[in-house]
Short mmCIF file of C-alpha atoms in Angstrom, two decimals:
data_model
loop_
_atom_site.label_atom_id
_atom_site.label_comp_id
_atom_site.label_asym_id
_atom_site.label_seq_id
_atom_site.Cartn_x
_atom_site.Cartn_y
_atom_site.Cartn_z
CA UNK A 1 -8.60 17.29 9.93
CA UNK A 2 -8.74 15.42 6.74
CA UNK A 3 -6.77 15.21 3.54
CA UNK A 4 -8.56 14.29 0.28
CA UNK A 5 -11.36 12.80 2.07
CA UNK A 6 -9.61 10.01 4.07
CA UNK A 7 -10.82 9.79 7.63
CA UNK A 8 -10.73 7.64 10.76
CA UNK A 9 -13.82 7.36 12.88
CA UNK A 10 -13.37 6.08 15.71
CA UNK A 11 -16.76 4.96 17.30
CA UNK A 12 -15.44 3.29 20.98
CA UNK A 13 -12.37 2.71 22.53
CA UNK A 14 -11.06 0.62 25.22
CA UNK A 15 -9.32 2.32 28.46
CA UNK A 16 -6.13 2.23 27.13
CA UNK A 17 -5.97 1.94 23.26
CA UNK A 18 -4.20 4.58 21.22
CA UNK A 19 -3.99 5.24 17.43
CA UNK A 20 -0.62 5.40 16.19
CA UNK A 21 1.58 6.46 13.04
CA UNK A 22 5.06 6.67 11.82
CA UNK A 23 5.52 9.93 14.06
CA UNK A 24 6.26 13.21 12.78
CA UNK A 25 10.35 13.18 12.00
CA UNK A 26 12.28 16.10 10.64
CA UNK A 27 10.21 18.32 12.78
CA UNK A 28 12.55 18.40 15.73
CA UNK A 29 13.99 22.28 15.18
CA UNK A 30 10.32 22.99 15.35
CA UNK A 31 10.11 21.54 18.56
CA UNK A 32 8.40 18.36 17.16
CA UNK A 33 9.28 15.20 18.78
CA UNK A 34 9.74 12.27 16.23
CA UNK A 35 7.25 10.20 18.07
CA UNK A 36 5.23 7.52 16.21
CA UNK A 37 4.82 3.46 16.96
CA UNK A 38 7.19 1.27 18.46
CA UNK A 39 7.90 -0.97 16.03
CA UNK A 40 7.33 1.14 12.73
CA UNK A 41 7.84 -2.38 10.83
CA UNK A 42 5.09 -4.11 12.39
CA UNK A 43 3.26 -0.96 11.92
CA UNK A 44 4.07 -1.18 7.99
CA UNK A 45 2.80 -4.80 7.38
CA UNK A 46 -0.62 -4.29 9.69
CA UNK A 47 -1.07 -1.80 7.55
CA UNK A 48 -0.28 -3.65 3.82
CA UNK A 49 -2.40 -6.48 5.41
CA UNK A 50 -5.76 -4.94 5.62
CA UNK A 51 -4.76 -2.84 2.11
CA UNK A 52 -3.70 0.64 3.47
CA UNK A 53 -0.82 2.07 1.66
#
């Protein structure tokens, strides 16, 4: 699922490489764990690095 036509494509993987985000928080009365990256600042600067916002 996209929103306004940003998508990842992932085209091969190795055995144990995941895809990660800033988790999903405020959702726990849904039943949604917070979740996300371990270390959401390192997550943050890869991402200003290679221009995402």
């Amino acid at each position: 699922m996209t929103r306004g036509g940003d998508a990842l494509e992932v085209l091969a993987t190795g055995p144990l490489a995941t895809v990660q985000d800033l988790g999903r928080p405020g959702l726990a009365p849904m039943g949604v764990g917070a979740s996300g990256a371990a270390d959401r600042s390192a997550l943050r600067l890869a991402n200003r690095l290679v221009g995402n916002p």
